[in-house]
Amino acid sequence: TLTFSGGTINGNFSFNTNLTLTGNLEQTGGSVNLAGSSYSAYSGIYRASGGTTSIGQSARVSSSSNFTVAGGSLRFQLNTLTPSIGSLIVNSGTIRVGRATGTTGFNLSASSLSGTGGSIGNQGNNDAAENILTIDQAGNTEYQGAINGIANSGSDRFSLVKAGIGNLTLSGTISNMVRTTNVSGGRLYLSGISQTFGDAIGSTAIEVKSGGMLGGTGSVTTTAGDNVVVASGGMLAAGLDGTAGRTTYALGSGASLDITGIATGALRFDLGGDGTAGSTYDQIQLNSGSLAIGSGLLNFNDFGFTALSGFGAGTYTLFNLTGTSTFSGTLGSSLTGTIAGFDGTLSRSANNIVLNVVPEPSTTAFFLLGACALGWVHRKVQMARRSRAVK
């Protein structure tokens, strides 16, 4: 058993024994191969700032292991089907996930993902294996680096899963995603300007499952025939939850934003004034592809509206279809409700879904009654003045 309590490695090493890390260990260069070791970081961080670190086929990692990549290359190539590690911080350099040999991949689960740069992707040593990176986090983080589903070859199988109750914001470039990206818990915010998803085997680029929510202020693109699906129990937000914004979708040919199976309150919109979509109120915009809402399934109670400062009477275009985008389906029969003391009615205007907001009838009646009362008082005063003038 080799124990590190802190130090730096710069060279070529291969550990074929148990390695226990009790402090911070940094690799600054060379090649480090944990080929046959059991790697457990109970109270430290493995930092790769140079060189290449490979955690090999028979190695095991611990859920208390924390990894920071700042210029080096960190490769997870594990036999264990469901390994679990601690935090991943990527500021520069690369992380690769993938089996070196064998016909099955694995699901690497991390307790959080954050960082300001670098890239994450598939190792690509085995085209037949599907390798999954699951971010199962309780807190809120942002990762600004790139995610590339095809790292080394054109037939890689790499997918991303967002789990846990926390929020993960991906604001960097996402490309070449060749398997379904799943949102099964918490919120996944897609806020980058170039983010492309697909599924080379099936037809679902992104699936929002029960307990998950998809949102963001970015531009989301899918490959031809690959849909964005909000399943029963899943939620779809326009922009970021709690502030006005816009999510833009550019779906591939034959692809759709499918919200036919949603539940009560699943479509989340924050509404300030009706002045500017994406600035004063939330909007989902489709530049291509189809918005699929089913036949008579979408009703007022399927929306969850939050009134922001400035909210009031007006017309709010919630789903805005532009370019080559098309509309599939019909609205339901229960299209009215109340939002912060105002009455709202959903309708379809051309290919858009629009919310018209007016004061509640009781509020209108109150103002009319007040106006009538003021008018009566004014009339009595004028009559009294004329009576005194005659005398």
mmCIF file of C-alpha atoms in Angstrom:
data_model
loop_
_atom_site.group_PDB
_atom_site.id
_atom_site.type_symbol
_atom_site.label_atom_id
_atom_site.label_comp_id
_atom_site.label_asym_id
_atom_site.label_seq_id
_atom_site.Cartn_x
_atom_site.Cartn_y
_atom_site.Cartn_z
ATOM 1 C CA THR A 1 0.000 0.000 0.000
ATOM 2 C CA LEU A 2 1.385 3.370 -1.052
ATOM 3 C CA THR A 3 0.079 6.351 0.906
ATOM 4 C CA PHE A 4 0.405 10.005 -0.129
ATOM 5 C CA SER A 5 -0.185 12.714 2.444
ATOM 6 C CA GLY A 6 0.504 15.480 -0.056
ATOM 7 C CA GLY A 7 2.978 16.155 -2.796
ATOM 8 C CA THR A 8 3.642 16.643 -6.498
ATOM 9 C CA ILE A 9 4.305 14.161 -9.301
ATOM 10 C CA ASN A 10 6.183 15.119 -12.456
ATOM 11 C CA GLY A 11 7.237 12.097 -14.415
ATOM 12 C CA ASN A 12 6.082 8.722 -15.681
ATOM 13 C CA PHE A 13 4.698 6.380 -13.045
ATOM 14 C CA SER A 14 2.500 3.311 -13.008
ATOM 15 C CA PHE A 15 0.939 2.249 -9.699
ATOM 16 C CA ASN A 16 -0.090 -1.402 -9.590
ATOM 17 C CA THR A 17 -0.793 -1.387 -5.883
ATOM 18 C CA ASN A 18 -3.229 0.246 -3.511
ATOM 19 C CA LEU A 19 -2.951 4.023 -3.430
ATOM 20 C CA THR A 20 -4.429 5.998 -0.549
ATOM 21 C CA LEU A 21 -4.529 9.792 -0.698
ATOM 22 C CA THR A 22 -4.918 11.641 2.582
ATOM 23 C CA GLY A 23 -3.856 15.088 1.365
ATOM 24 C CA ASN A 24 -3.654 17.030 -1.866
ATOM 25 C CA LEU A 25 -1.766 15.415 -4.709
ATOM 26 C CA GLU A 26 -0.914 17.323 -7.899
ATOM 27 C CA GLN A 27 0.376 15.934 -11.175
ATOM 28 C CA THR A 28 2.249 18.575 -13.147
ATOM 29 C CA GLY A 29 3.576 16.480 -16.014
ATOM 30 C CA GLY A 30 4.415 13.078 -17.316
ATOM 31 C CA SER A 31 2.140 10.064 -17.400
ATOM 32 C CA VAL A 32 0.563 8.533 -14.300
ATOM 33 C CA ASN A 33 -1.271 5.246 -14.698
ATOM 34 C CA LEU A 34 -3.332 3.850 -11.826
ATOM 35 C CA ALA A 35 -3.646 0.580 -13.698
ATOM 36 C CA GLY A 36 -4.256 -1.932 -10.962
ATOM 37 C CA SER A 37 -4.695 0.178 -7.880
ATOM 38 C CA SER A 38 -7.524 1.025 -5.561
ATOM 39 C CA TYR A 39 -7.713 4.824 -5.506
ATOM 40 C CA SER A 40 -9.399 6.398 -2.482
ATOM 41 C CA ALA A 41 -9.155 10.117 -1.636
ATOM 42 C CA TYR A 42 -10.810 10.448 1.749
ATOM 43 C CA SER A 43 -9.587 13.920 2.627
ATOM 44 C CA GLY A 44 -7.854 15.299 -0.417
ATOM 45 C CA ILE A 45 -8.018 16.433 -4.018
ATOM 46 C CA TYR A 46 -6.257 14.943 -7.000
ATOM 47 C CA ARG A 47 -5.229 17.891 -9.151
ATOM 48 C CA ALA A 48 -4.066 17.415 -12.719
ATOM 49 C CA SER A 49 -2.341 20.548 -14.004
ATOM 50 C CA GLY A 50 -0.241 18.794 -16.621
ATOM 51 C CA GLY A 51 0.491 15.429 -18.113
ATOM 52 C CA THR A 52 -1.970 12.536 -18.342
ATOM 53 C CA THR A 53 -3.624 10.604 -15.533
ATOM 54 C CA SER A 54 -5.304 7.302 -16.386
ATOM 55 C CA ILE A 55 -7.417 5.531 -13.804
ATOM 56 C CA GLY A 56 -7.323 2.126 -15.378
ATOM 57 C CA GLN A 57 -9.341 -1.000 -15.907
ATOM 58 C CA SER A 58 -9.117 -2.622 -12.510
ATOM 59 C CA ALA A 59 -8.895 0.572 -10.465
ATOM 60 C CA ARG A 60 -11.626 1.576 -8.063
ATOM 61 C CA VAL A 61 -12.570 5.108 -7.052
ATOM 62 C CA SER A 62 -14.316 6.332 -3.931
ATOM 63 C CA SER A 63 -17.310 8.645 -3.583
ATOM 64 C CA SER A 64 -15.060 10.832 -1.427
ATOM 65 C CA SER A 65 -12.497 11.291 -4.212
ATOM 66 C CA ASN A 66 -12.409 14.851 -5.553
ATOM 67 C CA PHE A 67 -10.770 15.784 -8.849
ATOM 68 C CA THR A 68 -9.632 19.110 -10.261
ATOM 69 C CA VAL A 69 -8.346 19.422 -13.822
ATOM 70 C CA ALA A 70 -6.386 22.558 -14.675
ATOM 71 C CA GLY A 71 -4.304 21.851 -17.748
ATOM 72 C CA GLY A 72 -3.786 18.110 -17.641
ATOM 73 C CA SER A 73 -5.753 15.176 -18.990
ATOM 74 C CA LEU A 74 -7.732 12.905 -16.666
ATOM 75 C CA ARG A 75 -9.056 9.615 -18.041
ATOM 76 C CA PHE A 76 -11.548 7.322 -16.339
ATOM 77 C CA GLN A 77 -11.304 3.813 -17.867
ATOM 78 C CA LEU A 78 -12.984 1.534 -15.360
ATOM 79 C CA ASN A 79 -14.328 -2.008 -15.209
ATOM 80 C CA THR A 80 -16.834 -1.130 -12.492
ATOM 81 C CA LEU A 81 -20.218 -0.520 -14.145
ATOM 82 C CA THR A 82 -21.395 2.192 -11.725
ATOM 83 C CA PRO A 83 -18.402 3.933 -10.151
ATOM 84 C CA SER A 84 -19.099 6.954 -7.951
ATOM 85 C CA ILE A 85 -16.736 9.843 -7.222
ATOM 86 C CA GLY A 86 -16.896 13.204 -5.486
ATOM 87 C CA SER A 87 -16.673 16.575 -7.181
ATOM 88 C CA LEU A 88 -15.375 17.319 -10.677
ATOM 89 C CA ILE A 89 -13.856 20.758 -11.290
ATOM 90 C CA VAL A 90 -12.635 21.446 -14.817
ATOM 91 C CA ASN A 91 -10.951 24.785 -15.479
ATOM 92 C CA SER A 92 -8.738 23.745 -18.393
ATOM 93 C CA GLY A 93 -7.454 20.504 -19.829
ATOM 94 C CA THR A 94 -9.648 17.475 -20.507
ATOM 95 C CA ILE A 95 -11.663 14.734 -18.844
ATOM 96 C CA ARG A 96 -12.331 11.556 -20.810
ATOM 97 C CA VAL A 97 -14.800 8.836 -19.830
ATOM 98 C CA GLY A 98 -14.640 5.457 -21.531
ATOM 99 C CA ARG A 99 -13.643 1.813 -21.360
ATOM 100 C CA ALA A 100 -10.338 0.936 -22.938
ATOM 101 C CA THR A 101 -11.516 -2.602 -23.759
ATOM 102 C CA GLY A 102 -14.699 -4.641 -23.556
ATOM 103 C CA THR A 103 -18.131 -4.360 -25.138
ATOM 104 C CA THR A 104 -19.951 -2.540 -22.317
ATOM 105 C CA GLY A 105 -19.465 0.953 -20.976
ATOM 106 C CA PHE A 106 -20.075 2.318 -17.502
ATOM 107 C CA ASN A 107 -21.935 5.060 -15.682
ATOM 108 C CA LEU A 108 -19.567 7.396 -13.832
ATOM 109 C CA SER A 109 -21.475 9.376 -11.198
ATOM 110 C CA ALA A 110 -20.050 12.619 -9.766
ATOM 111 C CA SER A 111 -21.431 14.556 -6.808
ATOM 112 C CA SER A 112 -21.043 17.875 -8.684
ATOM 113 C CA LEU A 113 -19.650 19.464 -11.833
ATOM 114 C CA SER A 114 -18.229 22.972 -12.086
ATOM 115 C CA GLY A 115 -15.402 24.918 -13.671
ATOM 116 C CA THR A 116 -14.477 27.696 -16.049
ATOM 117 C CA GLY A 117 -13.153 25.840 -19.103
ATOM 118 C CA GLY A 118 -11.567 22.724 -20.489
ATOM 119 C CA SER A 119 -13.558 19.910 -22.057
ATOM 120 C CA ILE A 120 -15.385 16.706 -21.157
ATOM 121 C CA GLY A 121 -15.991 13.836 -23.546
ATOM 122 C CA ASN A 122 -15.826 10.168 -24.390
ATOM 123 C CA GLN A 123 -12.511 8.349 -24.450
ATOM 124 C CA GLY A 124 -13.606 6.614 -27.627
ATOM 125 C CA ASN A 125 -11.440 3.517 -27.345
ATOM 126 C CA ASN A 126 -14.411 1.213 -27.850
ATOM 127 C CA ASP A 127 -17.056 2.297 -30.338
ATOM 128 C CA ALA A 128 -19.610 -0.246 -29.113
ATOM 129 C CA ALA A 129 -19.614 0.855 -25.485
ATOM 130 C CA GLU A 130 -22.008 3.482 -24.128
ATOM 131 C CA ASN A 131 -20.333 5.598 -21.466
ATOM 132 C CA ILE A 132 -22.482 7.775 -19.219
ATOM 133 C CA LEU A 133 -21.544 10.721 -17.044
ATOM 134 C CA THR A 134 -24.145 11.320 -14.325
ATOM 135 C CA ILE A 135 -24.050 14.561 -12.342
ATOM 136 C CA ASP A 136 -25.949 13.726 -9.162
ATOM 137 C CA GLN A 137 -25.693 16.928 -7.180
ATOM 138 C CA ALA A 138 -27.578 18.571 -4.347
ATOM 139 C CA GLY A 139 -26.158 22.092 -4.765
ATOM 140 C CA ASN A 140 -26.144 24.617 -7.611
ATOM 141 C CA THR A 141 -23.123 24.881 -9.929
ATOM 142 C CA GLU A 142 -22.102 26.128 -13.362
ATOM 143 C CA TYR A 143 -19.759 24.511 -15.861
ATOM 144 C CA GLN A 144 -18.472 26.883 -18.553
ATOM 145 C CA GLY A 145 -16.321 24.441 -20.482
ATOM 146 C CA ALA A 146 -17.064 22.275 -23.518
ATOM 147 C CA ILE A 147 -18.754 18.889 -23.719
ATOM 148 C CA ASN A 148 -17.902 16.832 -26.798
ATOM 149 C CA GLY A 149 -19.695 13.535 -27.265
ATOM 150 C CA ILE A 150 -17.239 12.346 -29.914
ATOM 151 C CA ALA A 151 -13.710 12.625 -28.636
ATOM 152 C CA ASN A 152 -11.666 10.238 -30.722
ATOM 153 C CA SER A 153 -13.886 8.426 -33.220
ATOM 154 C CA GLY A 154 -17.139 8.877 -35.111
ATOM 155 C CA SER A 155 -18.993 5.989 -33.473
ATOM 156 C CA ASP A 156 -18.576 6.910 -29.817
ATOM 157 C CA ARG A 157 -21.513 6.413 -27.469
ATOM 158 C CA PHE A 158 -21.523 9.090 -24.779
ATOM 159 C CA SER A 159 -24.464 10.446 -22.824
ATOM 160 C CA LEU A 160 -25.050 12.921 -20.011
ATOM 161 C CA VAL A 161 -27.477 12.538 -17.107
ATOM 162 C CA LYS A 162 -28.507 15.313 -14.706
ATOM 163 C CA ALA A 163 -29.742 13.854 -11.410
ATOM 164 C CA GLY A 164 -30.094 15.124 -7.845
ATOM 165 C CA ILE A 165 -32.091 18.105 -6.557
ATOM 166 C CA GLY A 166 -29.536 20.805 -7.422
ATOM 167 C CA ASN A 167 -29.244 23.063 -10.457
ATOM 168 C CA LEU A 168 -26.568 22.554 -13.108
ATOM 169 C CA THR A 169 -25.948 25.323 -15.641
ATOM 170 C CA LEU A 170 -24.035 24.394 -18.786
ATOM 171 C CA SER A 171 -22.893 27.601 -20.469
ATOM 172 C CA GLY A 172 -20.139 26.301 -22.757
ATOM 173 C CA THR A 173 -20.198 24.658 -26.178
ATOM 174 C CA ILE A 174 -21.923 21.273 -26.408
ATOM 175 C CA SER A 175 -21.377 19.232 -29.570
ATOM 176 C CA ASN A 176 -21.595 15.749 -31.062
ATOM 177 C CA MET A 177 -23.906 14.292 -28.426
ATOM 178 C CA VAL A 178 -24.754 10.923 -29.951
ATOM 179 C CA ARG A 179 -26.917 9.447 -27.185
ATOM 180 C CA THR A 180 -29.892 10.844 -25.264
ATOM 181 C CA THR A 181 -29.211 13.514 -22.645
ATOM 182 C CA ASN A 182 -31.466 12.793 -19.659
ATOM 183 C CA VAL A 183 -32.754 15.189 -17.003
ATOM 184 C CA SER A 184 -34.041 12.999 -14.179
ATOM 185 C CA GLY A 185 -33.708 15.356 -11.210
ATOM 186 C CA GLY A 186 -33.247 19.022 -10.365
ATOM 187 C CA ARG A 187 -32.781 21.653 -13.051
ATOM 188 C CA LEU A 188 -30.562 21.539 -16.113
ATOM 189 C CA TYR A 189 -30.067 25.011 -17.555
ATOM 190 C CA LEU A 190 -28.668 25.153 -21.095
ATOM 191 C CA SER A 191 -27.298 28.668 -21.465
ATOM 192 C CA GLY A 192 -24.595 28.430 -24.126
ATOM 193 C CA ILE A 193 -24.764 30.004 -27.569
ATOM 194 C CA SER A 194 -23.884 26.757 -29.392
ATOM 195 C CA GLN A 195 -25.269 23.543 -27.929
ATOM 196 C CA THR A 196 -26.171 20.584 -30.170
ATOM 197 C CA PHE A 197 -27.786 17.338 -29.037
ATOM 198 C CA GLY A 198 -28.681 14.145 -30.830
ATOM 199 C CA ASP A 199 -29.176 10.391 -30.626
ATOM 200 C CA ALA A 200 -27.484 8.271 -33.267
ATOM 201 C CA ILE A 201 -29.410 5.143 -32.237
ATOM 202 C CA GLY A 202 -32.870 6.431 -31.224
ATOM 203 C CA SER A 203 -34.909 9.595 -31.816
ATOM 204 C CA THR A 204 -34.687 11.486 -28.511
ATOM 205 C CA ALA A 205 -31.960 14.101 -28.173
ATOM 206 C CA ILE A 206 -33.063 15.328 -24.707
ATOM 207 C CA GLU A 207 -35.595 13.694 -22.392
ATOM 208 C CA VAL A 208 -36.906 15.465 -19.296
ATOM 209 C CA LYS A 209 -38.109 12.783 -16.904
ATOM 210 C CA SER A 210 -40.246 12.948 -13.781
ATOM 211 C CA GLY A 211 -38.579 15.190 -11.196
ATOM 212 C CA GLY A 212 -36.410 17.020 -13.715
ATOM 213 C CA MET A 213 -36.673 20.439 -15.349
ATOM 214 C CA LEU A 214 -35.063 21.809 -18.513
ATOM 215 C CA GLY A 215 -34.523 25.524 -19.057
ATOM 216 C CA GLY A 216 -31.867 28.102 -19.812
ATOM 217 C CA THR A 217 -31.160 31.157 -21.905
ATOM 218 C CA GLY A 218 -29.173 29.455 -24.649
ATOM 219 C CA SER A 219 -29.696 28.238 -28.193
ATOM 220 C CA VAL A 220 -30.437 24.506 -28.274
ATOM 221 C CA THR A 221 -30.037 22.589 -31.541
ATOM 222 C CA THR A 222 -30.925 18.972 -32.291
ATOM 223 C CA THR A 223 -29.890 16.778 -35.186
ATOM 224 C CA ALA A 224 -32.409 15.606 -37.785
ATOM 225 C CA GLY A 225 -35.196 13.437 -36.366
ATOM 226 C CA ASP A 226 -34.066 13.842 -32.754
ATOM 227 C CA ASN A 227 -36.717 15.276 -30.424
ATOM 228 C CA VAL A 228 -36.773 17.167 -27.148
ATOM 229 C CA VAL A 229 -39.311 15.281 -25.026
ATOM 230 C CA VAL A 230 -40.903 16.427 -21.763
ATOM 231 C CA ALA A 231 -42.274 13.245 -20.205
ATOM 232 C CA SER A 232 -44.945 12.934 -17.519
ATOM 233 C CA GLY A 233 -43.693 14.540 -14.321
ATOM 234 C CA GLY A 234 -41.011 16.523 -16.149
ATOM 235 C CA MET A 235 -40.994 20.314 -16.430
ATOM 236 C CA LEU A 236 -39.969 22.820 -19.096
ATOM 237 C CA ALA A 237 -38.926 26.357 -18.171
ATOM 238 C CA ALA A 238 -38.550 29.349 -20.429
ATOM 239 C CA GLY A 239 -35.237 30.952 -19.527
ATOM 240 C CA LEU A 240 -34.168 30.637 -15.896
ATOM 241 C CA ASP A 241 -36.591 29.979 -13.085
ATOM 242 C CA GLY A 242 -37.364 33.213 -11.224
ATOM 243 C CA THR A 243 -36.254 35.752 -13.837
ATOM 244 C CA ALA A 244 -37.404 36.741 -17.316
ATOM 245 C CA GLY A 245 -35.569 35.142 -20.231
ATOM 246 C CA ARG A 246 -35.855 33.148 -23.441
ATOM 247 C CA THR A 247 -34.893 29.650 -24.540
ATOM 248 C CA THR A 248 -34.383 29.207 -28.282
ATOM 249 C CA TYR A 249 -34.735 25.847 -30.019
ATOM 250 C CA ALA A 250 -33.491 25.066 -33.529
ATOM 251 C CA LEU A 251 -34.731 21.519 -34.023
ATOM 252 C CA GLY A 252 -33.496 19.308 -36.842
ATOM 253 C CA SER A 253 -35.593 18.218 -39.793
ATOM 254 C CA GLY A 254 -38.473 16.032 -38.628
ATOM 255 C CA ALA A 255 -37.783 16.765 -34.953
ATOM 256 C CA SER A 256 -40.213 18.215 -32.422
ATOM 257 C CA LEU A 257 -40.444 19.798 -28.997
ATOM 258 C CA ASP A 258 -42.854 17.214 -27.592
ATOM 259 C CA ILE A 259 -44.903 18.334 -24.571
ATOM 260 C CA THR A 260 -47.829 15.953 -25.046
ATOM 261 C CA GLY A 261 -47.342 14.095 -21.774
ATOM 262 C CA ILE A 262 -46.847 16.891 -19.245
ATOM 263 C CA ALA A 263 -48.544 17.299 -15.860
ATOM 264 C CA THR A 264 -50.072 20.191 -13.917
ATOM 265 C CA GLY A 265 -47.793 23.236 -13.663
ATOM 266 C CA ALA A 266 -45.100 21.675 -15.849
ATOM 267 C CA LEU A 267 -44.594 24.641 -18.202
ATOM 268 C CA ARG A 268 -42.898 27.371 -16.170
ATOM 269 C CA PHE A 269 -43.117 31.027 -17.223
ATOM 270 C CA ASP A 270 -42.101 34.149 -15.290
ATOM 271 C CA LEU A 271 -44.165 37.182 -16.278
ATOM 272 C CA GLY A 272 -43.307 40.835 -15.755
ATOM 273 C CA GLY A 273 -44.733 43.450 -18.101
ATOM 274 C CA ASP A 274 -45.696 42.417 -21.621
ATOM 275 C CA GLY A 275 -43.200 44.830 -23.184
ATOM 276 C CA THR A 276 -40.366 42.642 -24.520
ATOM 277 C CA ALA A 277 -40.338 38.847 -24.736
ATOM 278 C CA GLY A 278 -37.175 37.430 -23.215
ATOM 279 C CA SER A 279 -36.535 40.627 -21.276
ATOM 280 C CA THR A 280 -39.679 41.489 -19.322
ATOM 281 C CA TYR A 281 -41.300 38.056 -19.562
ATOM 282 C CA ASP A 282 -40.359 34.482 -20.443
ATOM 283 C CA GLN A 283 -40.635 33.010 -23.908
ATOM 284 C CA ILE A 284 -39.806 29.753 -25.676
ATOM 285 C CA GLN A 285 -38.902 30.340 -29.312
ATOM 286 C CA LEU A 286 -38.728 27.729 -32.066
ATOM 287 C CA ASN A 287 -36.755 28.655 -35.161
ATOM 288 C CA SER A 288 -37.189 25.253 -36.795
ATOM 289 C CA GLY A 289 -38.846 21.929 -36.105
ATOM 290 C CA SER A 290 -42.306 21.366 -34.686
ATOM 291 C CA LEU A 291 -44.066 22.230 -31.441
ATOM 292 C CA ALA A 292 -46.119 19.117 -30.591
ATOM 293 C CA ILE A 293 -48.837 19.654 -27.956
ATOM 294 C CA GLY A 294 -51.171 16.749 -28.711
ATOM 295 C CA SER A 295 -54.883 16.934 -29.456
ATOM 296 C CA GLY A 296 -56.790 18.910 -26.811
ATOM 297 C CA LEU A 297 -54.314 18.025 -24.057
ATOM 298 C CA LEU A 298 -52.778 21.392 -23.177
ATOM 299 C CA ASN A 299 -54.823 23.431 -20.688
ATOM 300 C CA PHE A 300 -54.294 26.448 -18.442
ATOM 301 C CA ASN A 301 -53.419 24.348 -15.399
ATOM 302 C CA ASP A 302 -50.518 22.749 -17.274
ATOM 303 C CA PHE A 303 -48.737 26.108 -16.958
ATOM 304 C CA GLY A 304 -47.052 27.422 -13.832
ATOM 305 C CA PHE A 305 -47.022 31.228 -13.983
ATOM 306 C CA THR A 306 -44.997 33.418 -11.619
ATOM 307 C CA ALA A 307 -45.790 37.134 -11.508
ATOM 308 C CA LEU A 308 -42.705 39.358 -11.490
ATOM 309 C CA SER A 309 -42.519 43.083 -10.852
ATOM 310 C CA GLY A 310 -44.497 44.949 -13.514
ATOM 311 C CA PHE A 311 -46.937 42.136 -14.275
ATOM 312 C CA GLY A 312 -50.322 43.320 -15.446
ATOM 313 C CA ALA A 313 -52.864 43.337 -18.229
ATOM 314 C CA GLY A 314 -51.490 42.692 -21.693
ATOM 315 C CA THR A 315 -50.636 40.094 -24.316
ATOM 316 C CA TYR A 316 -47.808 37.611 -23.673
ATOM 317 C CA THR A 317 -46.496 35.398 -26.495
ATOM 318 C CA LEU A 318 -45.375 32.317 -24.591
ATOM 319 C CA PHE A 319 -44.388 30.067 -27.512
ATOM 320 C CA ASN A 320 -43.118 31.975 -30.516
ATOM 321 C CA LEU A 321 -42.707 29.944 -33.733
ATOM 322 C CA THR A 322 -40.538 31.569 -36.381
ATOM 323 C CA GLY A 323 -38.594 30.570 -39.498
ATOM 324 C CA THR A 324 -39.507 27.075 -40.701
ATOM 325 C CA SER A 325 -41.062 25.903 -37.427
ATOM 326 C CA THR A 326 -44.535 24.350 -37.450
ATOM 327 C CA PHE A 327 -47.360 23.745 -34.970
ATOM 328 C CA SER A 328 -48.776 20.282 -34.280
ATOM 329 C CA GLY A 329 -51.909 19.731 -32.172
ATOM 330 C CA THR A 330 -54.717 21.723 -30.587
ATOM 331 C CA LEU A 331 -55.247 23.434 -27.237
ATOM 332 C CA GLY A 332 -57.562 21.941 -24.647
ATOM 333 C CA SER A 333 -60.967 23.128 -23.493
ATOM 334 C CA SER A 334 -60.002 24.661 -20.119
ATOM 335 C CA LEU A 335 -57.963 27.707 -21.096
ATOM 336 C CA THR A 336 -58.709 30.330 -18.442
ATOM 337 C CA GLY A 337 -57.339 30.929 -14.958
ATOM 338 C CA THR A 338 -56.128 33.523 -12.479
ATOM 339 C CA ILE A 339 -52.625 34.955 -12.098
ATOM 340 C CA ALA A 340 -51.888 37.355 -9.222
ATOM 341 C CA GLY A 341 -55.338 38.957 -9.284
ATOM 342 C CA PHE A 342 -55.671 38.991 -13.077
ATOM 343 C CA ASP A 343 -57.618 36.739 -15.399
ATOM 344 C CA GLY A 344 -55.599 34.934 -18.066
ATOM 345 C CA THR A 345 -56.763 33.174 -21.222
ATOM 346 C CA LEU A 346 -54.662 30.976 -23.475
ATOM 347 C CA SER A 347 -55.209 30.974 -27.215
ATOM 348 C CA ARG A 348 -53.489 30.099 -30.438
ATOM 349 C CA SER A 349 -52.555 33.030 -32.650
ATOM 350 C CA ALA A 350 -51.211 31.795 -35.992
ATOM 351 C CA ASN A 351 -48.499 29.330 -34.867
ATOM 352 C CA ASN A 352 -47.981 30.948 -31.467
ATOM 353 C CA ILE A 353 -49.436 30.242 -28.034
ATOM 354 C CA VAL A 354 -50.541 33.518 -26.485
ATOM 355 C CA LEU A 355 -51.682 34.494 -22.988
ATOM 356 C CA ASN A 356 -54.108 37.417 -22.776
ATOM 357 C CA VAL A 357 -54.307 39.003 -19.326
ATOM 358 C CA VAL A 358 -57.078 41.310 -18.082
ATOM 359 C CA PRO A 359 -58.142 42.450 -14.580
ATOM 360 C CA GLU A 360 -60.536 40.150 -12.784
ATOM 361 C CA PRO A 361 -64.248 41.088 -13.230
ATOM 362 C CA SER A 362 -64.567 41.791 -9.507
ATOM 363 C CA THR A 363 -61.638 44.214 -9.733
ATOM 364 C CA THR A 364 -63.135 45.898 -12.790
ATOM 365 C CA ALA A 365 -66.502 46.189 -11.074
ATOM 366 C CA PHE A 366 -64.847 47.750 -8.035
ATOM 367 C CA PHE A 367 -63.184 50.423 -10.151
ATOM 368 C CA LEU A 368 -66.418 51.073 -12.072
ATOM 369 C CA LEU A 369 -68.327 51.390 -8.815
ATOM 370 C CA GLY A 370 -65.734 53.811 -7.522
ATOM 371 C CA ALA A 371 -65.923 55.833 -10.724
ATOM 372 C CA CYS A 372 -69.730 55.957 -10.518
ATOM 373 C CA ALA A 373 -69.562 57.082 -6.892
ATOM 374 C CA LEU A 374 -67.118 59.862 -7.748
ATOM 375 C CA GLY A 375 -69.350 60.885 -10.619
ATOM 376 C CA TRP A 376 -72.412 61.036 -8.343
ATOM 377 C CA VAL A 377 -70.555 63.177 -5.799
ATOM 378 C CA HIS A 378 -69.301 65.473 -8.548
ATOM 379 C CA ARG A 379 -72.869 65.847 -9.908
ATOM 380 C CA LYS A 380 -74.284 66.669 -6.450
ATOM 381 C CA VAL A 381 -71.598 69.326 -5.946
ATOM 382 C CA GLN A 382 -72.365 70.924 -9.311
ATOM 383 C CA MET A 383 -76.114 70.936 -8.582
ATOM 384 C CA ALA A 384 -75.517 72.590 -5.211
ATOM 385 C CA ARG A 385 -73.384 75.307 -6.841
ATOM 386 C CA ARG A 386 -76.036 76.034 -9.445
ATOM 387 C CA SER A 387 -78.704 76.216 -6.723
ATOM 388 C CA ARG A 388 -76.709 78.827 -4.776
ATOM 389 C CA ALA A 389 -76.106 80.809 -7.964
ATOM 390 C CA VAL A 390 -79.858 81.021 -8.666
ATOM 391 C CA LYS A 391 -80.604 82.264 -5.171
#
